[in-house]
Short mmCIF file of C-alpha atoms in Angstrom, two decimals:
data_model
loop_
_atom_site.label_atom_id
_atom_site.label_comp_id
_atom_site.label_asym_id
_atom_site.label_seq_id
_atom_site.Cartn_x
_atom_site.Cartn_y
_atom_site.Cartn_z
CA UNK S 40 -52.59 -33.99 -5.46
CA UNK S 41 -50.86 -34.96 -2.22
CA UNK S 42 -52.40 -33.42 0.86
CA UNK S 43 -50.15 -30.85 2.53
CA UNK S 44 -49.57 -31.44 6.24
CA UNK S 45 -47.59 -29.49 8.82
CA UNK S 46 -44.33 -30.68 10.26
CA UNK S 47 -44.71 -32.24 13.70
CA UNK S 48 -44.24 -29.79 16.54
CA UNK S 49 -40.92 -30.36 18.30
CA UNK S 50 -40.79 -30.72 22.08
CA UNK S 51 -38.16 -28.93 24.15
CA UNK S 52 -36.16 -32.17 24.07
CA UNK S 53 -36.33 -32.09 20.28
CA UNK S 54 -35.19 -28.46 20.16
CA UNK S 55 -32.33 -29.39 22.50
CA UNK S 56 -31.19 -32.29 20.32
CA UNK S 57 -31.38 -30.29 17.09
CA UNK S 58 -29.06 -27.55 18.35
CA UNK S 59 -26.85 -29.22 20.98
CA UNK S 60 -24.10 -29.76 18.41
CA UNK S 61 -23.72 -25.99 18.16
CA UNK S 62 -22.62 -25.98 21.81
CA UNK S 63 -19.55 -28.01 20.82
CA UNK S 64 -18.87 -25.96 17.70
CA UNK S 65 -18.92 -22.75 19.74
CA UNK S 66 -16.47 -24.24 22.25
CA UNK S 67 -14.13 -24.70 19.30
CA UNK S 68 -14.62 -21.12 18.10
CA UNK S 69 -14.11 -19.75 21.63
CA UNK S 70 -10.87 -21.66 22.11
CA UNK S 71 -9.68 -20.41 18.75
CA UNK S 72 -10.61 -16.78 19.39
CA UNK S 73 -9.19 -16.66 22.91
CA UNK S 74 -5.95 -18.57 22.40
CA UNK S 75 -4.67 -18.46 18.82
CA UNK S 76 -2.82 -15.15 19.23
CA UNK S 77 -1.22 -16.65 22.36
CA UNK S 78 -0.23 -19.76 20.39
CA UNK S 79 1.20 -17.69 17.53
CA UNK S 80 3.20 -15.47 19.90
CA UNK S 81 4.44 -18.50 21.83
CA UNK S 82 5.81 -19.86 18.55
CA UNK S 83 7.63 -16.63 17.76
CA UNK S 84 5.16 -14.42 15.89
CA UNK S 85 5.65 -10.67 16.28
CA UNK S 86 2.53 -8.80 17.41
CA UNK S 87 2.47 -6.79 14.15
CA UNK S 88 2.18 -10.05 12.19
CA UNK S 89 -0.90 -11.29 14.07
CA UNK S 90 -3.51 -9.62 11.81
CA UNK S 91 -2.06 -11.33 8.74
CA UNK S 92 -2.19 -14.71 10.49
CA UNK S 93 -5.76 -14.09 11.65
CA UNK S 94 -6.94 -13.31 8.11
CA UNK S 95 -7.45 -17.07 7.75
CA UNK S 96 -10.64 -17.00 9.81
CA UNK S 97 -12.81 -14.52 7.85
CA UNK S 98 -11.41 -15.54 4.47
CA UNK S 99 -12.09 -19.22 5.13
CA UNK S 100 -15.65 -18.51 6.22
CA UNK S 101 -16.23 -16.36 3.13
CA UNK S 102 -15.21 -19.22 0.83
CA UNK S 103 -16.49 -22.26 2.69
CA UNK S 104 -19.98 -21.30 3.84
CA UNK S 105 -21.67 -20.65 0.45
CA UNK S 106 -20.05 -23.78 -0.99
CA UNK S 107 -21.15 -26.00 1.90
CA UNK S 108 -24.62 -24.45 1.81
CA UNK S 109 -24.90 -25.16 -1.92
CA UNK S 110 -23.72 -28.75 -1.49
CA UNK S 111 -25.88 -29.51 1.55
CA UNK S 112 -29.01 -28.38 -0.33
CA UNK S 113 -28.25 -31.08 -2.89
CA UNK S 114 -27.06 -33.90 -0.62
CA UNK S 115 -29.01 -36.92 0.55
CA UNK S 116 -27.02 -39.82 2.05
CA UNK S 117 -29.74 -42.22 3.03
CA UNK S 118 -30.27 -42.50 6.78
CA UNK S 119 -27.53 -39.93 7.44
CA UNK S 120 -29.61 -37.31 5.63
CA UNK S 121 -28.79 -33.96 4.07
CA UNK S 122 -27.16 -31.69 6.68
CA UNK S 123 -25.81 -34.26 9.18
CA UNK S 124 -23.01 -35.57 6.88
CA UNK S 125 -21.49 -32.08 6.99
CA UNK S 126 -21.93 -31.80 10.77
CA UNK S 127 -20.02 -35.03 11.19
CA UNK S 128 -17.27 -34.34 8.64
CA UNK S 129 -16.61 -30.88 10.06
CA UNK S 130 -16.60 -32.18 13.65
CA UNK S 131 -14.04 -34.88 12.88
CA UNK S 132 -11.71 -32.46 11.10
CA UNK S 133 -12.14 -29.74 13.74
CA UNK S 134 -11.49 -32.16 16.61
CA UNK S 135 -8.31 -33.40 14.91
CA UNK S 136 -7.17 -29.80 14.37
CA UNK S 137 -7.78 -28.95 18.04
CA UNK S 138 -5.80 -32.00 19.12
CA UNK S 139 -2.88 -31.20 16.81
CA UNK S 140 -2.79 -27.41 17.32
CA UNK S 141 -1.06 -27.38 20.74
CA UNK S 142 1.49 -29.89 19.44
CA UNK S 143 2.71 -27.34 16.87
CA UNK S 144 6.43 -26.68 17.13
CA UNK S 145 6.75 -24.12 14.34
CA UNK S 146 4.63 -21.11 13.42
CA UNK S 147 3.77 -22.31 9.91
CA UNK S 148 2.23 -25.52 11.30
CA UNK S 149 0.00 -23.54 13.67
CA UNK S 150 -1.03 -21.18 10.85
CA UNK S 151 -1.98 -24.07 8.56
CA UNK S 152 -3.92 -25.76 11.35
CA UNK S 153 -5.83 -22.52 11.97
CA UNK S 154 -6.97 -22.58 8.35
CA UNK S 155 -8.00 -26.23 8.67
CA UNK S 156 -9.72 -25.61 12.02
CA UNK S 157 -11.70 -22.62 10.79
CA UNK S 158 -12.70 -24.39 7.58
CA UNK S 159 -13.81 -27.42 9.61
CA UNK S 160 -15.84 -25.34 12.07
CA UNK S 161 -17.54 -23.60 9.15
CA UNK S 162 -18.30 -26.96 7.48
CA UNK S 163 -20.16 -27.99 10.64
CA UNK S 164 -21.67 -24.61 11.50
CA UNK S 165 -23.23 -23.52 8.21
CA UNK S 166 -25.63 -26.47 7.78
CA UNK S 167 -26.79 -26.08 11.41
CA UNK S 168 -28.47 -22.79 10.46
CA UNK S 169 -30.41 -24.49 7.68
CA UNK S 170 -31.01 -27.59 9.82
CA UNK S 171 -33.23 -25.63 12.22
CA UNK S 172 -35.33 -24.42 9.30
CA UNK S 173 -35.51 -27.96 7.90
CA UNK S 174 -36.67 -29.57 11.12
CA UNK S 175 -39.08 -26.98 12.52
CA UNK S 176 -42.45 -25.61 11.45
CA UNK S 177 -42.55 -21.85 10.92
CA UNK S 178 -44.20 -21.05 14.24
CA UNK S 179 -41.24 -22.68 16.03
CA UNK S 180 -38.45 -20.94 14.12
CA UNK S 181 -38.00 -18.24 16.76
CA UNK S 182 -37.81 -20.83 19.55
CA UNK S 183 -35.44 -22.99 17.49
CA UNK S 184 -32.95 -20.22 16.78
CA UNK S 185 -33.29 -19.00 20.37
CA UNK S 186 -32.23 -22.42 21.67
CA UNK S 187 -29.36 -22.44 19.17
CA UNK S 188 -28.31 -19.00 20.39
CA UNK S 189 -28.42 -20.19 24.00
CA UNK S 190 -26.02 -22.99 23.13
CA UNK S 191 -23.78 -20.50 21.32
CA UNK S 192 -23.60 -18.37 24.47
CA UNK S 193 -23.04 -21.36 26.75
CA UNK S 194 -20.38 -22.82 24.45
CA UNK S 195 -18.58 -19.47 24.24
CA UNK S 196 -18.47 -19.20 28.04
CA UNK S 197 -17.24 -22.77 28.42
CA UNK S 198 -14.59 -22.49 25.71
CA UNK S 199 -13.32 -19.20 27.13
CA UNK S 200 -12.83 -20.45 30.70
CA UNK S 201 -11.37 -23.94 30.08
CA UNK S 202 -7.74 -22.67 30.19
CA UNK S 203 -8.44 -20.80 33.44
CA UNK S 204 -10.08 -23.89 34.93
CA UNK S 205 -6.95 -25.85 34.03
CA UNK S 206 -4.85 -23.25 35.83
CA UNK S 207 -7.10 -23.41 38.92
CA UNK S 208 -6.59 -27.19 38.91
CA UNK S 209 -2.84 -26.71 39.10
CA UNK S 210 -1.94 -27.24 35.45
CA UNK S 211 1.06 -25.14 34.42
CA UNK S 212 0.09 -21.86 32.74
CA UNK S 213 3.64 -21.10 31.59
CA UNK S 214 5.86 -23.37 29.52
CA UNK S 215 9.48 -23.59 30.75
CA UNK S 216 10.80 -23.25 27.21
CA UNK S 217 8.48 -20.37 26.36
CA UNK S 218 6.31 -22.58 24.15
CA UNK S 219 2.63 -23.46 24.42
CA UNK S 220 1.75 -24.04 28.12
CA UNK S 221 0.04 -27.21 29.34
CA UNK S 222 -3.10 -25.29 30.34
CA UNK S 223 -3.65 -24.39 26.68
CA UNK S 224 -2.74 -27.89 25.45
CA UNK S 225 -5.26 -29.57 27.74
CA UNK S 226 -7.89 -26.94 26.96
CA UNK S 227 -7.63 -27.68 23.24
CA UNK S 228 -7.80 -31.44 23.82
CA UNK S 229 -10.81 -31.13 26.13
CA UNK S 230 -12.48 -28.75 23.69
CA UNK S 231 -11.85 -31.08 20.74
CA UNK S 232 -13.44 -33.97 22.63
CA UNK S 233 -16.43 -31.86 23.70
CA UNK S 234 -16.94 -30.57 20.16
CA UNK S 235 -17.00 -34.04 18.62
CA UNK S 236 -19.29 -35.53 21.26
CA UNK S 237 -21.77 -32.62 21.09
CA UNK S 238 -22.07 -32.82 17.31
CA UNK S 239 -22.31 -36.62 17.49
CA UNK S 240 -25.21 -36.20 19.95
CA UNK S 241 -27.18 -34.19 17.38
CA UNK S 242 -26.32 -36.63 14.59
CA UNK S 243 -27.48 -39.65 16.61
CA UNK S 244 -30.57 -38.14 18.25
CA UNK S 245 -32.16 -36.45 15.22
CA UNK S 246 -33.50 -37.89 12.00
CA UNK S 247 -33.94 -35.59 9.06
CA UNK S 248 -37.11 -35.53 7.02
CA UNK S 249 -36.66 -37.28 3.68
CA UNK S 250 -37.46 -35.71 0.30
CA UNK S 251 -40.91 -37.34 0.16
CA UNK S 252 -41.76 -36.15 3.68
CA UNK S 253 -40.67 -32.61 2.84
CA UNK S 254 -42.84 -32.71 -0.27
CA UNK S 255 -45.74 -33.76 1.94
CA UNK S 256 -45.09 -30.71 4.14
CA UNK S 257 -45.41 -28.51 1.06
CA UNK S 258 -41.74 -27.53 1.19
CA UNK S 259 -40.06 -26.64 -2.09
CA UNK S 260 -37.78 -29.51 -2.96
CA UNK S 261 -34.57 -30.01 -4.87
CA UNK S 262 -35.00 -29.09 -8.48
CA UNK S 263 -38.08 -26.98 -7.94
CA UNK S 264 -37.32 -23.46 -9.16
CA UNK S 265 -33.59 -23.83 -8.51
CA UNK S 266 -32.58 -22.63 -11.98
CA UNK S 267 -34.55 -19.37 -11.97
CA UNK S 268 -31.74 -17.14 -10.56
CA UNK S 269 -29.27 -18.75 -12.99
CA UNK S 270 -31.55 -18.03 -15.94
CA UNK S 271 -31.80 -14.45 -14.70
CA UNK S 272 -28.00 -14.37 -14.50
CA UNK S 273 -27.82 -15.30 -18.20
CA UNK S 274 -29.70 -12.11 -19.08
CA UNK S 275 -27.27 -9.84 -17.25
CA UNK S 276 -24.52 -7.80 -18.86
CA UNK S 277 -20.93 -7.44 -17.75
CA UNK S 278 -21.06 -3.81 -16.57
CA UNK S 279 -21.50 -4.68 -12.88
CA UNK S 280 -18.57 -7.11 -13.12
CA UNK S 281 -16.39 -4.27 -14.32
CA UNK S 282 -17.62 -2.06 -11.46
CA UNK S 283 -16.50 -4.67 -8.90
CA UNK S 284 -13.09 -4.97 -10.56
CA UNK S 285 -12.63 -1.20 -10.72
CA UNK S 286 -13.67 -0.91 -7.07
CA UNK S 287 -10.96 -3.39 -6.16
CA UNK S 288 -8.41 -1.40 -8.13
CA UNK S 289 -9.46 1.85 -6.42
CA UNK S 290 -9.07 0.26 -2.98
CA UNK S 291 -5.62 -1.05 -3.94
CA UNK S 292 -4.53 2.40 -5.10
CA UNK S 293 -5.98 3.91 -1.92
CA UNK S 294 -3.84 1.63 0.25
CA UNK S 295 -0.72 3.13 -1.25
CA UNK S 296 -2.00 6.71 -1.54
CA UNK S 297 -3.21 6.94 2.07
CA UNK S 298 -0.63 4.59 3.66
CA UNK S 299 -3.32 2.22 4.92
CA UNK S 300 -2.56 -1.09 6.59
CA UNK S 301 -1.33 -3.71 4.11
CA UNK S 302 -4.17 -6.06 5.07
CA UNK S 303 -6.55 -3.71 3.16
CA UNK S 304 -5.09 -5.21 -0.03
CA UNK S 305 -7.10 -8.33 0.82
CA UNK S 306 -10.32 -6.32 0.50
CA UNK S 307 -9.16 -5.07 -2.91
CA UNK S 308 -8.43 -8.62 -4.06
CA UNK S 309 -11.84 -9.87 -2.87
CA UNK S 310 -13.71 -7.09 -4.70
CA UNK S 311 -11.84 -7.71 -7.94
CA UNK S 312 -12.13 -11.49 -7.57
CA UNK S 313 -15.91 -11.28 -7.22
CA UNK S 314 -16.05 -9.19 -10.38
CA UNK S 315 -14.02 -11.78 -12.29
CA UNK S 316 -16.02 -14.73 -10.92
CA UNK S 317 -19.28 -12.94 -11.76
CA UNK S 318 -18.12 -12.46 -15.34
CA UNK S 319 -17.21 -16.14 -15.61
CA UNK S 320 -20.55 -17.18 -14.10
CA UNK S 321 -22.52 -14.93 -16.48
CA UNK S 322 -20.61 -16.33 -19.43
CA UNK S 323 -21.34 -19.90 -18.29
CA UNK S 324 -25.03 -19.09 -17.78
CA UNK S 325 -25.26 -17.57 -21.28
CA UNK S 326 -23.85 -20.84 -22.65
CA UNK S 327 -26.63 -22.80 -20.95
CA UNK S 328 -24.71 -24.12 -17.93
CA UNK S 329 -27.35 -23.82 -15.21
CA UNK S 330 -26.19 -26.60 -12.88
CA UNK S 331 -22.61 -25.61 -12.08
CA UNK S 332 -21.72 -24.56 -8.54
CA UNK S 333 -20.27 -21.20 -9.59
CA UNK S 334 -23.27 -20.17 -11.68
CA UNK S 335 -25.66 -21.33 -8.97
CA UNK S 336 -23.92 -19.47 -6.14
CA UNK S 337 -23.35 -16.25 -8.12
CA UNK S 338 -26.91 -16.44 -9.47
CA UNK S 339 -28.35 -16.91 -5.98
CA UNK S 340 -26.20 -14.08 -4.61
CA UNK S 341 -27.22 -11.61 -7.30
CA UNK S 342 -30.85 -12.78 -7.14
CA UNK S 343 -31.32 -12.72 -3.35
CA UNK S 344 -34.93 -12.23 -2.21
CA UNK S 345 -35.77 -8.66 -1.21
CA UNK S 346 -36.13 -9.46 2.49
CA UNK S 347 -32.69 -11.05 2.51
CA UNK S 348 -31.13 -7.96 0.90
CA UNK S 349 -32.67 -5.71 3.56
CA UNK S 350 -31.54 -8.01 6.37
CA UNK S 351 -28.07 -8.11 4.84
CA UNK S 352 -27.72 -4.37 5.48
CA UNK S 353 -28.80 -4.88 9.10
CA UNK S 354 -26.35 -7.77 9.44
CA UNK S 355 -23.48 -5.76 7.97
CA UNK S 356 -23.75 -2.94 10.51
CA UNK S 357 -24.55 -5.30 13.40
CA UNK S 358 -21.44 -7.37 12.89
CA UNK S 359 -19.29 -4.29 12.28
CA UNK S 360 -20.13 -3.25 15.85
CA UNK S 361 -19.37 -6.72 17.23
CA UNK S 362 -15.93 -6.91 15.62
CA UNK S 363 -15.08 -3.40 16.82
CA UNK S 364 -15.90 -4.60 20.34
CA UNK S 365 -13.92 -7.84 20.12
CA UNK S 366 -10.81 -6.08 18.87
CA UNK S 367 -10.90 -2.98 21.09
CA UNK S 368 -12.47 -3.87 24.45
CA UNK S 369 -9.13 -4.84 26.01
CA UNK S 370 -7.27 -1.60 25.13
CA UNK S 371 -10.33 0.46 26.12
CA UNK S 372 -10.79 -1.19 29.53
CA UNK S 373 -7.10 -1.30 30.40
CA UNK S 374 -6.44 2.32 29.40
CA UNK S 375 -9.58 4.10 30.62
CA UNK S 376 -10.77 1.93 33.51
CA UNK S 377 -7.49 0.54 34.85
CA UNK S 378 -5.31 3.46 33.75
CA UNK S 379 -2.50 1.57 32.06
CA UNK S 380 -1.22 0.96 28.54
CA UNK S 381 1.90 -0.90 29.74
CA UNK S 382 1.35 -4.57 28.89
CA UNK S 383 3.89 -5.59 31.54
CA UNK S 384 2.13 -3.72 34.37
CA UNK S 385 -0.08 -5.35 37.00
CA UNK S 386 -2.91 -2.88 36.26
CA UNK S 387 -2.94 -3.72 32.55
CA UNK S 388 -3.05 -7.48 33.14
CA UNK S 389 -5.73 -7.08 35.81
CA UNK S 390 -7.81 -5.15 33.28
CA UNK S 391 -7.17 -7.73 30.56
CA UNK S 392 -8.35 -10.49 32.90
CA UNK S 393 -11.48 -8.47 33.70
CA UNK S 394 -12.27 -8.27 29.96
CA UNK S 395 -12.50 -12.06 29.98
CA UNK S 396 -15.20 -11.85 32.64
CA UNK S 397 -16.99 -9.09 30.73
CA UNK S 398 -17.09 -11.30 27.64
CA UNK S 399 -18.29 -14.26 29.70
CA UNK S 400 -21.03 -12.00 31.10
CA UNK S 401 -22.46 -10.92 27.76
CA UNK S 402 -22.39 -14.50 26.49
CA UNK S 403 -24.17 -15.69 29.62
CA UNK S 404 -26.76 -12.93 29.30
CA UNK S 405 -27.24 -13.90 25.65
CA UNK S 406 -27.93 -17.51 26.58
CA UNK S 407 -30.58 -16.45 29.11
CA UNK S 408 -32.12 -13.75 26.92
CA UNK S 409 -32.38 -16.15 23.99
CA UNK S 410 -34.52 -18.57 25.99
CA UNK S 411 -36.64 -16.02 27.85
CA UNK S 412 -36.76 -12.41 26.66
CA UNK S 413 -36.55 -12.84 22.89
CA UNK S 414 -39.31 -15.45 22.43
CA UNK S 415 -41.57 -13.42 24.75
CA UNK S 416 -41.01 -10.18 22.82
CA UNK S 417 -41.26 -11.86 19.42
CA UNK S 418 -44.65 -13.27 20.36
CA UNK S 419 -45.86 -9.90 21.66
CA UNK S 420 -44.50 -7.42 19.11
CA UNK S 421 -43.02 -9.55 16.30
CA UNK S 422 -39.51 -10.52 15.22
CA UNK S 423 -38.65 -7.20 13.53
CA UNK S 424 -39.45 -4.97 16.51
CA UNK S 425 -37.77 -7.46 18.86
CA UNK S 426 -34.58 -7.18 16.83
CA UNK S 427 -34.74 -3.38 16.80
CA UNK S 428 -35.06 -3.45 20.60
CA UNK S 429 -32.08 -5.80 20.91
CA UNK S 430 -29.87 -3.66 18.66
CA UNK S 431 -30.68 -0.49 20.61
CA UNK S 432 -29.86 -2.29 23.89
CA UNK S 433 -26.45 -3.06 22.42
CA UNK S 434 -25.95 0.54 21.28
CA UNK S 435 -26.60 1.75 24.84
CA UNK S 436 -24.17 -0.83 26.18
CA UNK S 437 -21.38 0.30 23.84
CA UNK S 438 -22.05 3.99 24.43
CA UNK S 439 -21.83 3.50 28.21
CA UNK S 440 -18.14 2.58 27.87
CA UNK S 441 -17.51 6.23 27.05
CA UNK S 442 -18.71 7.30 30.50
CA UNK S 443 -18.15 4.39 32.93
CA UNK S 444 -14.86 4.16 34.83
CA UNK S 445 -15.88 1.60 37.44
CA UNK S 446 -15.06 -1.97 36.25
CA UNK S 447 -17.99 -3.46 38.17
CA UNK S 448 -20.42 -1.07 36.48
CA UNK S 449 -19.28 -2.36 33.09
CA UNK S 450 -21.16 -5.55 33.91
CA UNK S 451 -24.35 -3.51 33.40
CA UNK S 452 -23.06 -2.46 29.97
CA UNK S 453 -22.59 -6.13 29.11
CA UNK S 454 -26.27 -6.84 29.83
CA UNK S 455 -27.28 -4.60 26.92
CA UNK S 456 -24.57 -6.08 24.72
CA UNK S 457 -25.66 -9.61 25.65
CA UNK S 458 -29.26 -8.89 24.63
CA UNK S 459 -28.02 -7.51 21.31
CA UNK S 460 -25.75 -10.53 20.77
CA UNK S 461 -28.66 -12.91 21.40
CA UNK S 462 -30.90 -11.00 19.00
CA UNK S 463 -28.24 -10.81 16.26
CA UNK S 464 -27.73 -14.58 16.45
CA UNK S 465 -31.42 -15.48 16.52
CA UNK S 466 -33.82 -12.98 14.95
CA UNK S 467 -32.38 -12.56 11.41
CA UNK S 468 -32.15 -16.33 10.96
CA UNK S 469 -35.65 -16.91 12.33
CA UNK S 470 -36.98 -14.32 9.85
CA UNK S 471 -35.04 -15.84 6.94
CA UNK S 472 -35.98 -19.45 7.70
CA UNK S 473 -39.65 -18.48 7.52
CA UNK S 474 -39.25 -16.42 4.33
CA UNK S 475 -36.86 -18.33 2.03
CA UNK S 476 -37.52 -21.31 -0.26
CA UNK S 477 -36.67 -24.49 1.66
CA UNK S 478 -34.78 -26.04 -1.25
CA UNK S 479 -32.23 -23.20 -1.10
CA UNK S 480 -32.07 -22.64 2.63
CA UNK S 481 -28.51 -23.94 2.88
CA UNK S 482 -26.96 -21.78 0.18
CA UNK S 483 -28.92 -18.69 1.22
CA UNK S 484 -27.80 -19.10 4.84
CA UNK S 485 -24.22 -19.45 3.60
CA UNK S 486 -24.51 -16.37 1.42
CA UNK S 487 -26.14 -14.44 4.25
CA UNK S 488 -23.06 -15.09 6.36
CA UNK S 489 -20.99 -13.19 3.80
CA UNK S 490 -22.37 -10.11 5.54
CA UNK S 491 -20.72 -11.33 8.73
CA UNK S 492 -17.34 -11.84 7.10
CA UNK S 493 -17.09 -8.62 5.08
CA UNK S 494 -17.55 -6.37 8.16
CA UNK S 495 -14.87 -8.40 9.92
CA UNK S 496 -12.44 -7.77 7.08
CA UNK S 497 -13.33 -4.07 6.97
CA UNK S 498 -12.95 -3.57 10.72
CA UNK S 499 -9.72 -5.56 10.86
CA UNK S 500 -8.21 -3.60 7.99
CA UNK S 501 -9.76 -0.13 7.80
CA UNK S 502 -10.67 0.67 11.41
CA UNK S 503 -7.04 0.80 12.52
CA UNK S 504 -6.19 3.31 9.81
CA UNK S 505 -9.19 5.49 10.74
CA UNK S 506 -8.20 5.54 14.40
CA UNK S 507 -4.58 6.38 13.64
CA UNK S 508 -5.70 9.20 11.33
CA UNK S 509 -8.37 10.82 13.52
CA UNK S 510 -8.07 9.48 17.09
CA UNK S 511 -4.48 8.37 17.69
CA UNK S 512 -4.06 6.87 21.14
CA UNK S 513 -7.80 7.17 21.96
CA UNK S 514 -9.37 3.71 21.48
CA UNK S 515 -12.44 4.77 23.50
CA UNK S 516 -13.85 6.29 20.30
CA UNK S 517 -14.13 2.81 18.79
CA UNK S 518 -16.97 2.13 21.23
CA UNK S 519 -18.73 5.27 19.98
CA UNK S 520 -18.37 3.93 16.45
CA UNK S 521 -19.79 0.58 17.60
CA UNK S 522 -22.79 2.27 19.22
CA UNK S 523 -23.40 4.30 16.08
CA UNK S 524 -23.28 1.29 13.76
CA UNK S 525 -25.86 -0.54 15.90
CA UNK S 526 -28.15 2.49 15.72
CA UNK S 527 -27.77 2.41 11.92
CA UNK S 528 -28.55 -1.32 11.99
CA UNK S 529 -31.70 -0.65 14.03
CA UNK S 530 -32.80 2.04 11.55
CA UNK S 531 -32.17 -0.35 8.66
CA UNK S 532 -34.28 -2.96 10.45
CA UNK S 533 -37.30 -0.64 10.25
CA UNK S 534 -37.29 -1.26 6.48
CA UNK S 535 -37.66 -5.04 6.91
CA UNK S 536 -41.24 -6.22 6.47
CA UNK S 537 -41.65 -9.66 8.00
CA UNK S 538 -44.46 -11.68 6.40
CA UNK S 539 -47.41 -11.90 8.76
CA UNK S 540 -46.28 -9.05 11.00
CA UNK S 541 -47.60 -5.51 11.13
CA UNK S 542 -45.15 -2.82 10.06
#
C-alpha cells in the first residue's frame, strides 16, 4: 500500500499565484455589473426591458457551472492539468467579449455578447473554487479562500472605478451620437487585457498535482466512488419529478393570477425543466447509464452530502440579501439620504455617484477582512462561528440603512456589509473543500453555486412584485428584508457541524 503523505504547505507567494487569476475575472464581472445597463440603454433599450436582458447572467451561471465542474473533474491535459484548461479557455473568450462589447452598434449584438461574456467568466470562475481545494492541504483552506476573496474584493474595486479613472484622465464620458462613450470603451478594453493577463499568470506560475500525486496524498481520485449517487438515482421513483413540474405550473398560474412581473415565468420554466430532466436522468440510470453527464449531475445534486445541503440553505438566504442590496441601494440612498427620486436632478445623480463609493468601500473592507479578521477568527473559534459573526455584521449594516440619513455615516454600514461579503465568499467554500470528496470537488462547487443563482432569480422577479403590493414607493423596506434574510442565514448556520470543530 502506498504511503499517504500530506500536500506541501503553500507559501504566501503560492497562495497569491493560485488565486491571482480571480482578480482578473472579478474585474470582468465588475465591468459587466456596473456598465451593461448603460450599454443597453445607450443602444436604445427601454428601462423596463433591462431585467429581461439581464436574465442572461443568472441563467448562464445556472447552466454552465455544474457542467464545467463535471467536466473539469474528469479532465487531464498533460502539463496543462485539470482546472487550468478551463481558466485559459474562459479567459480568452471573456477577453474577446470585453473587447467586442463596446463596439456593438445594435442592441441584439450587445445582448448576445453579454451571454457569451457571462458564460466565459463562469467557465473560468467555477474551476478556481475547486482549484484552491486541489492545491492546498486542509489546514490551509481558510487562508486559500481568504486570499481568493481578497482578490475578488480588489478586482471588484478596480473594475468599478476604471470608467471613472478614464474620465479623470480626460477621456470623453458622453458619446456625441448618444452611443457608448469612449470612457466605457477603453474601460472594457483595459479590463479585457487585465483579465487575460491575470488568469495567464495563474496558469503559468502554478502546476497542478497529477493523478498519481493526488493518490499519494490520499485524495479520492477519478473513478473512485463516482457512480454511487447515480446508482442511488436508479432506485428513485418519479414522484419528486412530478412535484417539481407541478410547482412550475403553480408558479406560472400565479404569475397570471396575481399580475406578477413576467420574468417570474422564468422561475416556473426552471422548476418544470428540472423535473423533466430529473425524470430523464432517473430513466437513464435505471437503464444502466451511469457515466452520462446528465445522470451524473442530477445524481450528485440529489445525493449532496448532508453538510452541503445545510450550507446550501445558508447560501440561499445570504445571497438573497446581497442581490436585494445590489438592486435597491441606489433608489434607497437617493430617495432617503439625498431626498430625490428625479433621475434628472443633481441630488439624485450625486446620490447615485455616492453609491459607487459605498460599493467600493464594502469591497475594500472585504479584501482586508479576508486577509486579517477571518483567518484570525477561524483559528480562534472555528469556521462556522466565524461565518455566523460575519452574517450578523452584514445584518446590522443593512438594518442601519433604515435609520441613517447622513451619507458619510453609511460608510460605517458598509464595514459590516464588507465583513459579511468576505465571509460569504470564503467560509462556505473553505468548509466544503475540507468536507467533500476531492474527485467531485468541481461538480459539487458548481452545484453549490446554484444556490447563488436561484436567489438572484427570485429577487429579480418576485421582490419587485412584493414591494409594489405591500410597500409601494418605499424601497427602504428592502434593506429590512435584506437584514432579516441574513439573520435567517446566521440561524441556519448554527445547524452546520464542521468536522473537527466543536458545536
